[in-house]
């Protein structure tokens, strides 16, 4: 029987509110028959209907959608055997550009000039006086800063940090809340607006007021009464404002201070006033993945220190906030919670590497039992210290906060350390998918560093469906591109000056995010729209790269050799200790980057029918690879200057002539062996080193490197008790202490940085063997690679068509493989004995004799 197993609008199965005039409709099919393909589907939205054989983001192309309207979506699908299935859902339009019957408001008397700190949270309120019975009420709201909404003290919605982090000058989200059931005649609407990213102190230079001088709020409440009449209540000067509320301090890095003991009756409210913003962003209904509370984390231990401080260990590093269930307290009792990723030897918190981030929650109690959990900040931590309350008087848990993204895949195998590595990758993803892709969740950064997601995106796409999350961020990437074609190293830009680089120039690997992220998403999800949206950005960026690489003569015209301080090079490569040495490898990393981005942009141009561009970029990539090989190698597969990344990039990108590829891999393997199978790559090389080895006859070396537990290696971190991926491979020594200290890298030591977790793709693509051949896995391979004593491995990933599973085990010399192929896709399976077979959709069981070679 055919079944529609999921139906989404703009990637959401329900609750979609959109301002997209052509929302995309996607569906997945399931069948108990084998070899099923979709023959056609009929999609109906209102009085519009289309027939299609596509399942991915079919755009609505009917009459202009009306604002504030619900639309029913029906899909009827028919497979090649004539079986049919149906499903329906609905979506709602947002404002669709309707002018707000509301004004931005703020507190005109709040002049805030202090540097490097965040403003005091502002509270706004409006006392309603509704004379009739409410049938429906919708609230549309946004803010400069981050806001929390309450009606009669009850939280509206479940999102944290609304309106989310975007390039505020260009675009901002607004949220839609159905508050029909929350209003009575005299309800009080309250909003707390903290500085957040727009106004608060942010980036390591702690710049504040980057987008506005103080917080501002915009809201429109649209009420339909039972008698059919409508009323709109918008923010204006009839609203009141104060900075005397219980939120005394809120800052992304420093934490939150909340005073529950203040006398609410004594708060002095004054009139709010219209606020003129510095710019006019495009306001759009939420189009990303809002941050929400997910796992409730329970401490695994609690130790009391001599000074009475309680140290809780959650057993897991993550991003989030504590939740204190206070059983009894005296009015005015002050509780302080500090956060850290690691402990000092004496059992106290090590907060050194948080740099300027204070990461502290301070709570002043009212009398009796109460609950507290910060709402306007978050921290990256595994340990907390709690002072000001006895252990018996408080129940301590914590909430993991991250964007509302769907878990799509998992990998498990017979090796527990690899399983932990996979879990660490998952937790570092969760911790750094906080509205935007960040570098780390704990110190004074948490910024949208482009290079980190550029290398991590393929792994992320196996584990999560992050389409909305990445599309939202990519829109900012596009908006923030400079007229020179260069891209800022962090997006959204929130004002910092990284001394080593000038974003108006193109910065290899980091800027490459505008090519690598859309490409990863396209291959994972099969959505061509992301290429169409990003192509102009890619083209301009790669041309800028080409410009900056072009200062030389002869073949050197294709070697990107601008001064190394203008690059990040082989960032965090552990085989050389100094930042300047990482950057010193930029000639190699930048030239390989130019090859890769020009090749991919050429492929995108081809897909989009831009033939002339495709030819230009293809030729450019050929010239660059020829230059790399001619200038940097002896022409026979040996680098003149040898280091792992220098081999990895040309090997994985196939820049070497075919006849020297194997030799180059052999030379890389020699280097790896010489380093005792330890990793020597930085950001650019790490995702690909195992592929570069395994795909070129060096499977054995690849596996030994993967399984290595000596420092630096992935499993060294696991052996050292890591529960997330570290920024620096040698973040802790054998005694569990940080050996790096202040080594001239500005204490760049984070234990929650996903970049080198990019090895996750190897687990899915090689160990389990799942690899897309066509975008969205319409055609894919399963070619498992067993090695290093693994006796089973299982991976699954939810694609746009359905779930792919590769599940193998070795039993008594037999290799047994179970696979699942989604409806509408085809899979080519290669068994370890070399036998190749083709499958349409369905579940299959395969086997062959197995002799271990590696
Ligand atoms: C960040 C990185 C980032 C790098 C670039 C660091 O401070 O944490 O992950 O990509 O800077 O230089």
Tab-separated table of N, CA, C and O in Angstrom, residues 32 61 207 224 437 516 795:
chain	number	residue	atom	x	y	z
A	32	UNK	N	4.663	-0.798	0.953
A	32	UNK	CA	5.134	-2.124	1.351
A	32	UNK	C	5.579	-2.931	0.132
A	32	UNK	O	6.042	-4.054	0.257
A	61	UNK	N	1.979	28.118	-6.995
A	61	UNK	CA	2.032	29.117	-8.067
A	61	UNK	C	0.631	29.639	-8.386
A	61	UNK	O	0.363	30.041	-9.510
A	207	UNK	N	31.301	44.868	21.720
A	207	UNK	CA	30.636	46.056	21.173
A	207	UNK	C	29.159	46.012	21.552
A	207	UNK	O	28.541	44.944	21.481
A	224	UNK	N	-10.484	39.148	16.582
A	224	UNK	CA	-11.804	39.013	15.956
A	224	UNK	C	-12.768	38.640	17.079
A	224	UNK	O	-12.545	37.651	17.790
A	437	UNK	N	24.403	29.152	12.953
A	437	UNK	CA	25.506	28.223	13.227
A	437	UNK	C	26.657	28.960	13.894
A	437	UNK	O	27.257	29.860	13.291
A	516	UNK	N	30.037	26.217	-0.182
A	516	UNK	CA	30.033	24.875	0.406
A	516	UNK	C	28.734	24.553	1.155
A	516	UNK	O	28.268	23.418	1.121
A	795	UNK	N	23.845	2.833	9.983
A	795	UNK	CA	23.561	4.263	9.852
A	795	UNK	C	22.234	4.426	9.158
A	795	UNK	O	21.852	3.611	8.303
